[in-house]
Amino acid sequence: MENFSLIGMISIITAGLTIAIGSIGPAIGEGRAVAQALTAIAQQPDEAGTITRTLFVGLAMVESTAIYCFVVSMILIFANPFWDYTVSQAGG
Amino acid sequence: MENFSLIGMISIITAGLTIAIGSIGPAIGEGRAVAQALTAIAQQPDEAGTITRTLFVGLAMVESTAIYCFVVSMILIFANPFWDYTVSQAGG
Amino acid sequence: MENFSLIGMISIITAGLTIAIGSIGPAIGEGRAVAQALTAIAQQPDEAGTITRTLFVGLAMVESTAIYCFVVSMILIFANPFWDYTVSQAGG
Amino acid sequence: MENFSLIGMISIITAGLTIAIGSIGPAIGEGRAVAQALTAIAQQPDEAGTITRTLFVGLAMVESTAIYCFVVSMILIFANPFWDYTVSQAGG
Amino acid sequence: MENFSLIGMISIITAGLTIAIGSIGPAIGEGRAVAQALTAIAQQPDEAGTITRTLFVGLAMVESTAIYCFVVSMILIFANPFWDYTVSQAGG
Amino acid sequence: MENFSLIGMISIITAGLTIAIGSIGPAIGEGRAVAQALTAIAQQPDEAGTITRTLFVGLAMVESTAIYCFVVSMILIFANPFWDYTVSQAGG
Amino acid sequence: MENFSLIGMISIITAGLTIAIGSIGPAIGEGRAVAQALTAIAQQPDEAGTITRTLFVGLAMVESTAIYCFVVSMILIFANPFWDYTVSQAGG
Amino acid sequence: MENFSLIGMISIITAGLTIAIGSIGPAIGEGRAVAQALTAIAQQPDEAGTITRTLFVGLAMVESTAIYCFVVSMILIFANPFWDYTVSQAGG
Amino acid sequence: MENFSLIGMISIITAGLTIAIGSIGPAIGEGRAVAQALTAIAQQPDEAGTITRTLFVGLAMVESTAIYCFVVSMILIFANPFWDYTVSQAGG
Amino acid sequence: MENFSLIGMISIITAGLTIAIGSIGPAIGEGRAVAQALTAIAQQPDEAGTITRTLFVGLAMVESTAIYCFVVSMILIFANPFWDYTVSQAGG
Amino acid sequence: MENFSLIGMISIITAGLTIAIGSIGPAIGEGRAVAQALTAIAQQPDEAGTITRTLFVGLAMVESTAIYCFVVSMILIFANPFWDYTVSQAGG
Amino acid sequence: MENFSLIGMISIITAGLTIAIGSIGPAIGEGRAVAQALTAIAQQPDEAGTITRTLFVGLAMVESTAIYCFVVSMILIFANPFWDYTVSQAGG
Amino acid sequence: MENFSLIGMISIITAGLTIAIGSIGPAIGEGRAVAQALTAIAQQPDEAGTITRTLFVGLAMVESTAIYCFVVSMILIFANPFWDYTVSQAGG
Amino acid sequence: MENFSLIGMISIITAGLTIAIGSIGPAIGEGRAVAQALTAIAQQPDEAGTITRTLFVGLAMVESTAIYCFVVSMILIFANPFWDYTVSQAGG
């Protein structure tokens, strides 16, 4: 019965740390991009449209790295092939 | 009876660390964005509306990474599939 | 009797570290936002109202990440499902 | 008799570290806000009232994160539910 | 039965850490590039097209390093040759 | 006899580290505030009164986080409830 | 049967960490280069061609260090001489 | 005889580290305040009196955090209640 | 049979870490050089030839430190004298 | 005979580390103050007297934290109450 | 047979880490020098010859520290006196 | 015979680390002071005498912290009271 | 036979780390000096001779610290008194 | 025979680390001083003599901290009193 317990513990730790560590970079990167966008709008109000559009495309790309982490985290909690196999073994 | 105890301890630690570490990035990123927004408003008061709107959209995206962490943290405490399985095993 | 003791120790450590680590980011982020707000007011006193309003909305969002940590910390001390289960087991 | 001793040691360490680590962020954040307030007053003496008021509201919010840590620290020393339970068990 | 369990745990940890650590650099790098792009557009609105185009090519290259990490992470979870071999051994 | 010895050692370490770590943030924060106050006085000598007053209120708030640490440190050395209980147990 | 299991675990960890750590430097370096390129284009739109060309050659050289890491990572997963030898030994 | 030896060792380590770590922050903070004071005097020689007075009050507050550490350090070496109790126990 | 297994594991770890750690410095250094080159071209378009030439010679020298790491990494995987000797011993 | 040996070792390590760590802050803080003093003299040669006097008072206060460390270090080597007690016990 | 195996493992690790760590400093230092050279050429095109010559002499000196590391790394792999002695002992 | 051996080893490590760590701060602090002195001389050549004199007094105070470390290091190697006592015990 | 093996391993590790760590500081320091030299030449081409001469003397002094490390590293590999003594003991 | 072997290993490690760590500070500090000297010469060529002289005195003082480390390192390798005593004991 030990195998699935160990796999479970490891999955919990990894799921949590993946999204915790993985949110540091995107949060700081996005904060920086947003901050600069506001400066840019203040400096060139007539280009607010172009700036906002470029900002959102950029934020989407930065957010994508956070989403990779979230996806891996969710896979480890709800669709973990190693856990499925070990549980099926324990039940077999 | 050891299995569920270990899973429980690991879940507690991970839930706490996930939201603790995961709040550093967004807090700093949002602080930066807010700070720059205030500078921008002071510099171009006429654009306060556009700036505030862009700021809130940006803050929402930064906050989203903190919310990913909070969601994982709550899942680990209140809807933890590994804990449910282990408890059901221990009770079986 | 060991199980509840271990769960208890882990809950104490995690509750403390969660709020301790989780208060670093928001405190620095808020300090930065407040500092910039004062500069902005000094630079554009006529916009003090708009600046203060935007500041408070921003501070509320930054504070929210600290509150997530505080909530998790309080849950671990006063409404910990793992502790409840283990104590009920030990008493059973 | 070991259980309450371990819980006690862990509570002491956590109480100390929580307030120690938790005072770094607020102290630096407040120092920054105060420093910027003085610059702002020097730059715009006529707005000293508005600046000081905004500063104190801001300081209160930053201080709040330090107070969360202090509250958790005091709970762990003087109103620790895990300690109470363990001592009651040891005395039972 | 221990072999596949160990390989599984290691794969989980590595998959999570690879994408978590690997998302820090690209997120910060992209945030910087986007931030500078907005400054550039504000400074030279007439070149918005060239700037945006160069930005997207650059973001694609930065994103590529995040994708390398995601690819390795997915290979470790869903197409792991070491796991396949060990499971086939355990089943043989 | 081991219990009170362990509690004692842990109290000594924690008391020392709490005030040591807890003095870093306030010292740097206060140094920054004082430094900026002097610049502000040099820049606007006529406002020396307002600046000094705001500085002292600000320093008091920053110092408060150091005092939280000192209080916890003194409680752990001279009014430690865990030590009192353990010694009373050992003497019982 | 232990040898190939250990070699496998080590290969998994190293493959993941190599590309994870190895993507930090290039991502930050490229982000910086792209950011500066956009500033340069905004400053000297007439030289956009030369700047873009130099940027891409530079990005290629920076990317090369990420590719070294990816190559080593892929070799460790799919063409690992140590694994091949150990498996052939285990099968012999 | 082991108890007082352990308490003694821990007291020595903690006394040293408390003042060592605790002197980093104040030294850097005071250095910064002094440095800025000199700039302020050079910039506004007529206010040298006010600046010097404010500097000394500020230095006293920063120094206070170093003195907290020194006090704790001295208490641990010369008036350590845990050591006194343990020695009295050993002699009893 | 243990000797070659240990040498193999160590070679894998070292090969991966050597190129991973060794790519951080060059990638950042090259990114900086490229970024400055673009600024220089924007500032002095007439010297684009000289600047590009100097840049490529410089990049080559920076790249050389990355190549030293790659060479050591490849030697450790494909031409490792310690592995060859240990395997020949094991086979002898 | 082990007790005094352990106390001795711990005293040596702590004495060294106390002054080593404790000299980092003051040295950097003093270097900064001296550097700024020279700038101030160059900027306002007529105030060289006031600047030098303020500098020396400031340096004395910064140096005081280094001296606290040196005092603790010397106490631990030449007037260590724990060592004296342990040696007297060993000789008793 | 253990001795030469241990010496071998240690040599592999040290050879890799020496060049990996040793390439960080030179790569960053050279990148900085090259970046500044390009700025200098852009600022003073007429001195391109003198600047380039000084740059190359400087790069050679910086590179020399990387080469020290590479030399030590190669000595440890191909001309290791400790390995030679241990192997000759093992073969004797 | 173990006692003096342990004391010896600890003294060697501590003597080395004390001066190694203790030289970082002073070296950086002095480098900064010297660098600023040269700027000051270039800016105000007529005050070269005052500047140089203040510099040397300042350097002497910074150097004093390095000398504290060197003194402790020499005491630990050549006049170590703990070593003398232990050797005399071993010889007794 | 263990003694010389241990001394050998320690010598290998220390030789590698000494030059690896010891090359970081000089490489960065020299890179900075060279970078500034080029700026200085660009700013004052007529003083190129004096600047280059001062640069080379300075580089020689910085390089000297790298050479200290290289010397110690070479002594540890090729003229290690501890190794010589241990081998002579082992052979005796 | 173990005693001298342990003392030897410790001496080797400490000798290497002392000079390796101890060269970081001086190298960076000297690099900074040299860099500033070149700026100063470029800015005030007529004072090249005074600047160079002050630079060399300053470099000598910074170098002195590196030399303290080198001296301790050499003492530990060639004139180590602990090693001499232990060897004489072993030979006695």
Tab-separated table of N, CA, C and O in Angstrom, chain C residues 2-42:
chain	number	residue	atom	x	y	z
C	2	GLU	N	0.517	9.372	18.047
C	2	GLU	CA	1.493	10.180	17.312
C	2	GLU	C	0.897	10.971	16.165
C	2	GLU	O	1.327	12.069	15.895
C	3	ASN	N	-0.082	10.391	15.486
C	3	ASN	CA	-0.631	11.036	14.298
C	3	ASN	C	-1.075	12.470	14.544
C	3	ASN	O	-0.671	13.389	13.843
C	4	PHE	N	-1.916	12.691	15.577
C	4	PHE	CA	-2.433	14.047	15.764
C	4	PHE	C	-1.321	15.008	16.194
C	4	PHE	O	-1.345	16.181	15.870
C	5	SER	N	-0.319	14.460	16.894
C	5	SER	CA	0.796	15.310	17.294
C	5	SER	C	1.562	15.818	16.073
C	5	SER	O	1.886	17.005	15.968
C	6	LEU	N	1.818	14.916	15.118
C	6	LEU	CA	2.536	15.326	13.907
C	6	LEU	C	1.718	16.330	13.100
C	6	LEU	O	2.242	17.363	12.672
C	7	ILE	N	0.429	16.014	12.908
C	7	ILE	CA	-0.437	16.931	12.166
C	7	ILE	C	-0.464	18.300	12.851
C	7	ILE	O	-0.421	19.353	12.200
C	8	GLY	N	-0.493	18.301	14.176
C	8	GLY	CA	-0.507	19.551	14.922
C	8	GLY	C	0.761	20.353	14.690
C	8	GLY	O	0.709	21.557	14.397
C	9	MET	N	1.907	19.710	14.822
C	9	MET	CA	3.171	20.421	14.613
C	9	MET	C	3.250	21.011	13.211
C	9	MET	O	3.618	22.168	13.027
C	10	ILE	N	2.892	20.202	12.224
C	10	ILE	CA	2.963	20.674	10.838
C	10	ILE	C	2.023	21.855	10.628
C	10	ILE	O	2.368	22.827	9.937
C	11	SER	N	0.841	21.801	11.252
C	11	SER	CA	-0.112	22.901	11.092
C	11	SER	C	0.431	24.189	11.697
C	11	SER	O	0.263	25.279	11.147
C	12	ILE	N	1.090	24.073	12.865
C	12	ILE	CA	1.653	25.258	13.513
C	12	ILE	C	2.717	25.895	12.629
C	12	ILE	O	2.698	27.102	12.349
C	13	ILE	N	3.665	25.074	12.175
C	13	ILE	CA	4.742	25.605	11.340
C	13	ILE	C	4.171	26.252	10.080
C	13	ILE	O	4.530	27.367	9.709
C	14	THR	N	3.274	25.522	9.410
C	14	THR	CA	2.762	26.040	8.139
C	14	THR	C	1.951	27.308	8.339
C	14	THR	O	2.066	28.257	7.542
C	15	ALA	N	1.120	27.352	9.394
C	15	ALA	CA	0.325	28.556	9.651
C	15	ALA	C	1.231	29.768	9.837
C	15	ALA	O	0.975	30.855	9.290
C	16	GLY	N	2.298	29.593	10.597
C	16	GLY	CA	3.208	30.706	10.837
C	16	GLY	C	3.948	31.121	9.583
C	16	GLY	O	3.988	32.301	9.222
C	17	LEU	N	4.534	30.136	8.889
C	17	LEU	CA	5.329	30.494	7.711
C	17	LEU	C	4.464	31.079	6.603
C	17	LEU	O	4.899	31.965	5.870
C	18	THR	N	3.234	30.571	6.462
C	18	THR	CA	2.375	31.071	5.391
C	18	THR	C	2.154	32.579	5.525
C	18	THR	O	2.333	33.335	4.561
C	19	ILE	N	1.797	33.021	6.736
C	19	ILE	CA	1.527	34.454	6.884
C	19	ILE	C	2.836	35.248	6.908
C	19	ILE	O	2.894	36.390	6.422
C	20	ALA	N	3.925	34.658	7.434
C	20	ALA	CA	5.214	35.362	7.485
C	20	ALA	C	5.741	35.605	6.079
C	20	ALA	O	6.063	36.738	5.701
C	21	ILE	N	5.852	34.533	5.285
C	21	ILE	CA	6.337	34.691	3.911
C	21	ILE	C	5.336	35.486	3.081
C	21	ILE	O	5.705	36.332	2.272
C	22	GLY	N	4.067	35.208	3.319
C	22	GLY	CA	3.044	35.859	2.517
C	22	GLY	C	2.887	37.339	2.791
C	22	GLY	O	2.200	38.038	2.047
C	23	SER	N	3.500	37.863	3.852
C	23	SER	CA	3.364	39.294	4.128
C	23	SER	C	4.510	40.104	3.526
C	23	SER	O	4.450	41.328	3.514
C	24	ILE	N	5.554	39.421	3.036
C	24	ILE	CA	6.696	40.154	2.472
C	24	ILE	C	6.283	40.871	1.193
C	24	ILE	O	6.456	42.083	1.053
C	25	GLY	N	5.737	40.101	0.238
C	25	GLY	CA	5.364	40.695	-1.042
C	25	GLY	C	4.374	41.844	-0.907
C	25	GLY	O	4.654	42.954	-1.364
C	26	PRO	N	3.196	41.621	-0.291
C	26	PRO	CA	2.223	42.715	-0.186
C	26	PRO	C	2.788	43.947	0.518
C	26	PRO	O	2.545	45.078	0.075
C	27	ALA	N	3.567	43.760	1.597
C	27	ALA	CA	4.104	44.911	2.327
C	27	ALA	C	5.004	45.746	1.432
C	27	ALA	O	4.918	46.983	1.421
C	28	ILE	N	5.870	45.077	0.685
C	28	ILE	CA	6.764	45.829	-0.201
C	28	ILE	C	5.974	46.457	-1.340
C	28	ILE	O	6.183	47.618	-1.702
C	29	GLY	N	5.053	45.687	-1.918
C	29	GLY	CA	4.252	46.229	-3.016
C	29	GLY	C	3.420	47.427	-2.587
C	29	GLY	O	3.353	48.437	-3.288
C	30	GLU	N	2.781	47.327	-1.412
C	30	GLU	CA	1.974	48.453	-0.932
C	30	GLU	C	2.849	49.665	-0.606
C	30	GLU	O	2.485	50.802	-0.892
C	31	GLY	N	4.006	49.398	0.012
C	31	GLY	CA	4.919	50.495	0.328
C	31	GLY	C	5.290	51.260	-0.923
C	31	GLY	O	5.337	52.494	-0.933
C	32	ARG	N	5.532	50.497	-1.992
C	32	ARG	CA	5.899	51.131	-3.253
C	32	ARG	C	4.746	51.964	-3.804
C	32	ARG	O	4.948	53.088	-4.280
C	33	ALA	N	3.544	51.402	-3.767
C	33	ALA	CA	2.390	52.124	-4.302
C	33	ALA	C	2.138	53.399	-3.496
C	33	ALA	O	1.885	54.469	-4.064
C	34	VAL	N	2.194	53.288	-2.149
C	34	VAL	CA	1.975	54.470	-1.311
C	34	VAL	C	3.028	55.531	-1.603
C	34	VAL	O	2.717	56.723	-1.764
C	35	ALA	N	4.289	55.100	-1.691
C	35	ALA	CA	5.370	56.055	-1.947
C	35	ALA	C	5.127	56.812	-3.238
C	35	ALA	O	5.268	58.042	-3.297
C	36	GLN	N	4.745	56.050	-4.295
C	36	GLN	CA	4.530	56.712	-5.574
C	36	GLN	C	3.311	57.619	-5.526
C	36	GLN	O	3.280	58.659	-6.184
C	37	ALA	N	2.302	57.244	-4.739
C	37	ALA	CA	1.109	58.082	-4.621
C	37	ALA	C	1.475	59.453	-4.055
C	37	ALA	O	0.964	60.488	-4.513
C	38	LEU	N	2.360	59.458	-3.069
C	38	LEU	CA	2.744	60.725	-2.456
C	38	LEU	C	3.493	61.601	-3.453
C	38	LEU	O	3.282	62.813	-3.527
C	39	THR	N	4.381	60.969	-4.231
C	39	THR	CA	5.060	61.729	-5.278
C	39	THR	C	4.056	62.309	-6.265
C	39	THR	O	4.167	63.459	-6.689
C	40	ALA	N	3.077	61.484	-6.629
C	40	ALA	CA	2.089	61.932	-7.606
C	40	ALA	C	1.270	63.104	-7.066
C	40	ALA	O	0.983	64.063	-7.784
C	41	ILE	N	0.885	63.033	-5.789
C	41	ILE	CA	0.117	64.136	-5.190
C	41	ILE	C	0.950	65.411	-5.180
C	41	ILE	O	0.463	66.502	-5.507
C	42	ALA	N	2.231	65.270	-4.803
C	42	ALA	CA	3.109	66.440	-4.753
C	42	ALA	C	3.253	67.062	-6.130
C	42	ALA	O	3.419	68.276	-6.271
